[in-house]
Short mmCIF file of C-alpha atoms in Angstrom, two decimals:
data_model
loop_
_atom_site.label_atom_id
_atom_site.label_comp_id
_atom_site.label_asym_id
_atom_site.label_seq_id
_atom_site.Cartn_x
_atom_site.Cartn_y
_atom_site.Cartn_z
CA UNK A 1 -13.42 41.38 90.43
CA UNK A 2 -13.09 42.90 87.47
CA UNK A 3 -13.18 41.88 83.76
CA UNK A 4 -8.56 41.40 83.82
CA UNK A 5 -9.75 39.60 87.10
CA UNK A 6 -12.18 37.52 85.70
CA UNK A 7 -10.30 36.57 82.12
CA UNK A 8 -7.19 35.96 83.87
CA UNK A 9 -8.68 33.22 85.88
CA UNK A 10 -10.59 31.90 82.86
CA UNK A 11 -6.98 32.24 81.12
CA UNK A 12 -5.06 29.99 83.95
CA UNK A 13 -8.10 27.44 84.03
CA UNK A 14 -7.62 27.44 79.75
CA UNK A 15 -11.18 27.70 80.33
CA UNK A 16 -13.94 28.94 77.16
CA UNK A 17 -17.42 29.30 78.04
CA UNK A 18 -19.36 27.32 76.52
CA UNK A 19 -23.35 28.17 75.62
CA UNK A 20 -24.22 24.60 76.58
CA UNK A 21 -23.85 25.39 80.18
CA UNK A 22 -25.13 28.76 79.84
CA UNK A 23 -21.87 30.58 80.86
CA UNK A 24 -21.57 34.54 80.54
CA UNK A 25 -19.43 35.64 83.32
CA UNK A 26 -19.74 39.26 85.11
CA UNK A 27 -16.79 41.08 84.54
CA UNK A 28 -18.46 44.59 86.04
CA UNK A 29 -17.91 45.17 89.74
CA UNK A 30 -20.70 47.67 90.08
CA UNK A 31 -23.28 45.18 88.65
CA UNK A 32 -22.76 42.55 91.44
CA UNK A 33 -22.71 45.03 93.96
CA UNK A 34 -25.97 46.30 92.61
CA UNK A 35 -27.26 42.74 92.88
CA UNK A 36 -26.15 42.23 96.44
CA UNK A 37 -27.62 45.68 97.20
CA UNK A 38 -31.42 44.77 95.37
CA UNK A 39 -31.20 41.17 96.77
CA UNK A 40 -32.09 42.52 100.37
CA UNK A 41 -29.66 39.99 102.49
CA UNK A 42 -28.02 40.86 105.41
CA UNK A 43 -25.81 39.20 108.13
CA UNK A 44 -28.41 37.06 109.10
CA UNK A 45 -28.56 35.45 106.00
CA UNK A 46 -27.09 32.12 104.79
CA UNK A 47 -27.33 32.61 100.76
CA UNK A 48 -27.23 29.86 98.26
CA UNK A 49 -25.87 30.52 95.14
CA UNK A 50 -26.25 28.73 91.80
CA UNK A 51 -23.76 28.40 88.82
CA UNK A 52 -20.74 31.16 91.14
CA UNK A 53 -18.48 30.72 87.71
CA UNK A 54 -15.23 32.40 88.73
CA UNK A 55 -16.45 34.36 92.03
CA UNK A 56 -17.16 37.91 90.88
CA UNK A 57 -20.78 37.63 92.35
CA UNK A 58 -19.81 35.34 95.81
CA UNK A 59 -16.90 37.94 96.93
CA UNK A 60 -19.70 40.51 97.08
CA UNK A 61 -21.87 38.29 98.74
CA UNK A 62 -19.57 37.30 101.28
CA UNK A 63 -18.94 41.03 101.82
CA UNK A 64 -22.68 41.23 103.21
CA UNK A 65 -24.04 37.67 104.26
CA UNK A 66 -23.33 35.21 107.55
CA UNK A 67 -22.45 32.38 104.92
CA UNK A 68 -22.45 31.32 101.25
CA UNK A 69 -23.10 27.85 99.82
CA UNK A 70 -22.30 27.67 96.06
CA UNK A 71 -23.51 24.59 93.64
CA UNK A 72 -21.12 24.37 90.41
CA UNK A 73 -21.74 21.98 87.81
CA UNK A 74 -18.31 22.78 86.31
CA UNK A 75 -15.33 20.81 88.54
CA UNK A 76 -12.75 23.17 86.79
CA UNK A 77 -14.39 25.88 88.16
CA UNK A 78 -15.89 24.22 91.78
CA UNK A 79 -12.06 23.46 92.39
CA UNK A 80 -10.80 27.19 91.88
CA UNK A 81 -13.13 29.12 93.75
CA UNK A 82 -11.79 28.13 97.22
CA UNK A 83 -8.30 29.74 96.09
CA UNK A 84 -10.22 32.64 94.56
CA UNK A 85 -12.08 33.27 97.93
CA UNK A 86 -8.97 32.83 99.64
CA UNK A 87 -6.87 35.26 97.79
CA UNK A 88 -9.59 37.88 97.78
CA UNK A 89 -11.54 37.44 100.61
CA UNK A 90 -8.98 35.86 103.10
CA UNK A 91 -11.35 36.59 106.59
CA UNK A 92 -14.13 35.37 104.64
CA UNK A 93 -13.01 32.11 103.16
CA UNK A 94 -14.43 30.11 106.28
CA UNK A 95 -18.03 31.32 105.71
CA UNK A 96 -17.89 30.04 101.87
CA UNK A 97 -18.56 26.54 100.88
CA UNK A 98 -18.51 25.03 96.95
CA UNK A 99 -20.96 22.31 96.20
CA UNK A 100 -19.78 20.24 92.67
CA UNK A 101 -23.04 19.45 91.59
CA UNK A 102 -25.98 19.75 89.23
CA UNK A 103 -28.55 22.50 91.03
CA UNK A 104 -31.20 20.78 89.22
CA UNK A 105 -30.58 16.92 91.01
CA UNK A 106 -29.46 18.12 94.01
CA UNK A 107 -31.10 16.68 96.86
CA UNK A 108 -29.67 18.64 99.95
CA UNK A 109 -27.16 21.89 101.15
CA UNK A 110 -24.57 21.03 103.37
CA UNK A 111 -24.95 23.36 106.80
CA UNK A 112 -27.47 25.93 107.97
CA UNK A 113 -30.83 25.95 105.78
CA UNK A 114 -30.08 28.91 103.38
CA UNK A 115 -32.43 31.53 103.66
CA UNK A 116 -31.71 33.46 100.47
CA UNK A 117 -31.24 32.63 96.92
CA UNK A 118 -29.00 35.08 95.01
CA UNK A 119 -28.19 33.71 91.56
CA UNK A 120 -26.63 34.65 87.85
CA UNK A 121 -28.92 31.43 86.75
CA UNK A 122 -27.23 29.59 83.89
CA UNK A 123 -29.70 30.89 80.98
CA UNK A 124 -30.68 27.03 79.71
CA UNK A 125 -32.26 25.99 82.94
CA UNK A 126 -32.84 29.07 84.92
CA UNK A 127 -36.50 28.56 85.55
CA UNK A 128 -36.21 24.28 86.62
CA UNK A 129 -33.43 25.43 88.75
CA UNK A 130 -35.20 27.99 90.23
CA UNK A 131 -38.41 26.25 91.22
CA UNK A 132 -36.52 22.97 92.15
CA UNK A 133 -34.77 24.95 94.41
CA UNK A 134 -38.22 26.56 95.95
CA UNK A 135 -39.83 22.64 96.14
CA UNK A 136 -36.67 21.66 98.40
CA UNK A 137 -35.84 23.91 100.26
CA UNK A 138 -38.71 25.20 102.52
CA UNK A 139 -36.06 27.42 104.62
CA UNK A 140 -35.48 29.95 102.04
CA UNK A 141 -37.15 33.23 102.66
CA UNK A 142 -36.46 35.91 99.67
CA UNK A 143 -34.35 36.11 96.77
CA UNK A 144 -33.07 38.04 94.06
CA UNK A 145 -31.57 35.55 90.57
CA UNK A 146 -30.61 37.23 87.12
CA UNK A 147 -32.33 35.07 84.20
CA UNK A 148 -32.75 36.07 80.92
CA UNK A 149 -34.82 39.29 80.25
CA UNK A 150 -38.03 37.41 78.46
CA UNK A 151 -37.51 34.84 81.68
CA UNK A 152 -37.73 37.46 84.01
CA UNK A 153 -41.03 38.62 82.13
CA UNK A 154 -42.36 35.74 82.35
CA UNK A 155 -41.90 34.75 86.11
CA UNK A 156 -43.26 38.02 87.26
CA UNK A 157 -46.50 38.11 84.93
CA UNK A 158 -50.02 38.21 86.25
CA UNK A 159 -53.24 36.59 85.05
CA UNK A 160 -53.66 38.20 81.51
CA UNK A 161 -50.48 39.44 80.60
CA UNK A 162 -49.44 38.05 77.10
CA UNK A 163 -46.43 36.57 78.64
CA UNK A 164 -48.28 34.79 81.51
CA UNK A 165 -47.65 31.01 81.49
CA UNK A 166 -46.45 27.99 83.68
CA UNK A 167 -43.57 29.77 85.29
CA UNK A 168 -45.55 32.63 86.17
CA UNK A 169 -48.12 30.27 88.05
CA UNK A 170 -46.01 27.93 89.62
CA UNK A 171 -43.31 30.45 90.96
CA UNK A 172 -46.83 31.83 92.51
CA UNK A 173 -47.11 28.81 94.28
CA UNK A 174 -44.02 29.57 96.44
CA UNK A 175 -43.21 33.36 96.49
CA UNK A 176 -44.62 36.90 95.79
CA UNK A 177 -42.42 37.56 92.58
CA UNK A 178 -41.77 40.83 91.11
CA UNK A 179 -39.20 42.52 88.28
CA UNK A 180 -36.08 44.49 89.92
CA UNK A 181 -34.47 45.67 86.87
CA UNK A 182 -32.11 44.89 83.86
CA UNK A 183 -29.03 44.18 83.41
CA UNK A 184 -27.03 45.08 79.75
CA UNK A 185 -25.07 42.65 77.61
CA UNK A 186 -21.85 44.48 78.04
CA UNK A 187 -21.41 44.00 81.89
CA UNK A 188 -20.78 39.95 80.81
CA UNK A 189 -18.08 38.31 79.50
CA UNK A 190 -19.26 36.74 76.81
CA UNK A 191 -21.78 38.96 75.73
CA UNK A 192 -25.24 37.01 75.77
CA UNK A 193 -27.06 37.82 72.32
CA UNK A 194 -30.18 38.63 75.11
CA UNK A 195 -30.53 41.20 77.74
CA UNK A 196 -30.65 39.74 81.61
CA UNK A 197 -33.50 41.11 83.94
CA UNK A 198 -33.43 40.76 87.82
CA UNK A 199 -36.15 38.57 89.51
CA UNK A 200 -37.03 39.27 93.04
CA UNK A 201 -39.25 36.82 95.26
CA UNK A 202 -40.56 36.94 98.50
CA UNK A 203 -41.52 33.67 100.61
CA UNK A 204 -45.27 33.22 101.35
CA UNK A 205 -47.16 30.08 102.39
CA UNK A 206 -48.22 27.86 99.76
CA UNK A 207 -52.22 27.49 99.40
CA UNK A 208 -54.10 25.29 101.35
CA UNK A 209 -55.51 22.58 99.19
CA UNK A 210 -56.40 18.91 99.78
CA UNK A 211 -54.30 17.93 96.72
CA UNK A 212 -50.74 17.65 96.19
CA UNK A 213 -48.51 20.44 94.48
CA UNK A 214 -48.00 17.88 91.71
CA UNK A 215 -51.18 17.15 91.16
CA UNK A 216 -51.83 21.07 90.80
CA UNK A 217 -48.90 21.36 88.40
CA UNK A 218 -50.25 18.86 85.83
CA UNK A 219 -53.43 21.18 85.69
CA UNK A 220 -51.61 24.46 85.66
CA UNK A 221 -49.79 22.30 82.70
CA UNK A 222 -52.51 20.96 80.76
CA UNK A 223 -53.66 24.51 81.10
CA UNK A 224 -51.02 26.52 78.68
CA UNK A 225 -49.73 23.13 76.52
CA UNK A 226 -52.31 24.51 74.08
CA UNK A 227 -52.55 28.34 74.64
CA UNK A 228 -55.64 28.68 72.69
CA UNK A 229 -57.27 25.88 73.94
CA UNK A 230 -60.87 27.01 76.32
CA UNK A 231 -60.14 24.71 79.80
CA UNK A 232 -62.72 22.19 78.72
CA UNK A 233 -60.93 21.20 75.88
CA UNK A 234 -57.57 21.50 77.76
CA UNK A 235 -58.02 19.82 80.80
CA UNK A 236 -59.25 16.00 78.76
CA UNK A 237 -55.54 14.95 78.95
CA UNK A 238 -56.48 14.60 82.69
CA UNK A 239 -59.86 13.48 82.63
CA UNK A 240 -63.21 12.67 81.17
CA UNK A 241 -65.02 15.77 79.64
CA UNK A 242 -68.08 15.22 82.31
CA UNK A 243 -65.17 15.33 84.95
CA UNK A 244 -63.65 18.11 84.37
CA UNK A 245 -67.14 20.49 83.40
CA UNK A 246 -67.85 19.33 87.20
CA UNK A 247 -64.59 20.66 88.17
CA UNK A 248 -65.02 23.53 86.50
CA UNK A 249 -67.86 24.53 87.81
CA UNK A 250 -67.16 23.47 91.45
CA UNK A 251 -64.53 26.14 91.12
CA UNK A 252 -66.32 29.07 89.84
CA UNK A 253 -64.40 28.76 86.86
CA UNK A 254 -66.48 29.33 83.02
CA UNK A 255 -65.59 25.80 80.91
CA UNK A 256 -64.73 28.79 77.89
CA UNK A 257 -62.00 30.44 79.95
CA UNK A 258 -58.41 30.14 79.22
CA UNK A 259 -55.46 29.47 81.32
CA UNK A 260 -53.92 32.88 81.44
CA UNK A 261 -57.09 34.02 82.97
CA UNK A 262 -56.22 32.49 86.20
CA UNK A 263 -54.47 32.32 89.40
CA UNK A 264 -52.48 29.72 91.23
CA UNK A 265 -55.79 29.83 93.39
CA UNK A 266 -57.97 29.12 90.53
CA UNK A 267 -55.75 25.85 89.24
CA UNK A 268 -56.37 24.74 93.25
CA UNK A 269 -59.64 24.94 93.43
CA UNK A 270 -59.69 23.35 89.85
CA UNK A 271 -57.03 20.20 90.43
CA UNK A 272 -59.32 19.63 93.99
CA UNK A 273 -62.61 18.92 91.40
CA UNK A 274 -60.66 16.30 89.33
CA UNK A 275 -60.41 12.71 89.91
CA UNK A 276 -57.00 11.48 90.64
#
């Protein structure tokens, strides 16, 4: 669909997007394909899809995958997108399913596991949603969202990078994640006040610790909530200063060093020292 498309269904919902759900809609034809394209799925693929809007993005994934689940938040727009599929994509409307939910309390996807997440991720919640997504659902393999550009940074940073933080470490948990592109202001309808970058991820096995993921995440939290804070000073919130200078140096790690020093491998080896 196109940007008449797109404002003409906005028009017959009386529907203005609001900022509080984090809705810019695609209006550019070429950009979704593009995102279909970079996203990698094929007809083996059943894609999930987070925050559809008005369809734009879910035609062209229909075009290309076995099946698409979408979760909206917004019932205005959860309730349309059956007739939208139906009047655009007629053969495909039986492969497409709407979920009217919130993507970040959702507990389950109705049918076949998905094995791809393609997503414009609502800007206010992109990276929860994402990595909620990657704790539940085991099944999916690879996927391509659009965040916002300084997001995108973020999630694909390595150890040192000035933008390296907790969503850089714990997407590393779940995925090999890398930057596919950007994506302009103009190709949305409103026009963000930010520039959108691309986010690919690839599936790989989680490490192999003797600690839960949780447990893991509080370090990899304590960490960065003081950026300038040496680990020894960081990690008290979690325990005793003689603990965590043992579980320092059971994992190789200098009590001086800094949390954007280190891998998801390090905070492992690290949360595995600590008393629970």
């Amino acid at each position: 669909m196109g940007a008449t498309d797109v404002r003409a269904l906005a028009a017959r919902l009386d529907l203005r997007p609001t900022k509080q759900r984090g809705q810019n809609f695609v209006i550019d034809a070429n950009t979704v394909r593009r995102i279909v394209r970079d996203s990698g799925i094929t007809a083996d693929d059943v894609v999930l899809e987070v925050g559809p809007g008005l369809g734009s993005l879910t035609l062209a994934l229909l075009e290309v995958a076995q099946r698409v689940v979408a979760i909206e938040l917004d019932p205005k727009l959860a309730g349309l997108l059956p007739e939208t599929i139906a009047a655009y994509a007629p053969a495909q409307a039986d492969r497409f399913e709407v979920v009217l939910a919130d993507a970040l309390r959702v507990d389950s996807v109705p049918g076949p596991p998905p094995t791809a997440l393609v997503a414009n991720l609502p800007y206010n919640v992109s990276v929860p949603v994402l990595l909620h997504l990657m704790a539940l659902l085991p099944s999916l393999r690879h996927g391509l969202v659009m965040v916002q550009a300084e997001v995108a940074d973020r999630l694909a940073a390595g150890p040192g990078s000035k933008v390296y933080g907790v969503p850089s470490v714990k997407a590393a948990w779940y995925a090999d994640v890398r930057r596919a592109g950007t994506v302009g202001r103009n190709v949305f309808w409103p026009a963000p006040n930010v520039d959108s970058g691309l986010v690919a991820w690839t599936q790989h096995e989680p490490p192999t610790t003797t600690v839960p993921r949780e447990r893991v995440f509080e370090v990899v939290d304590a960490a960065f909530a003081h950026r300038r804070k040496a680990l020894r000073g960081a990690l008290r919130s979690l325990a005793p200063g003689e603990a965590v200078d043992a579980a320092l140096e059971q994992a190789g790690v200098e009590p001086l060093t800094r949390g954007e020093t280190l891998t998801i491998h390090d905070f492992v080896r690290i949360a595995e020292g600590l008393p629970t």
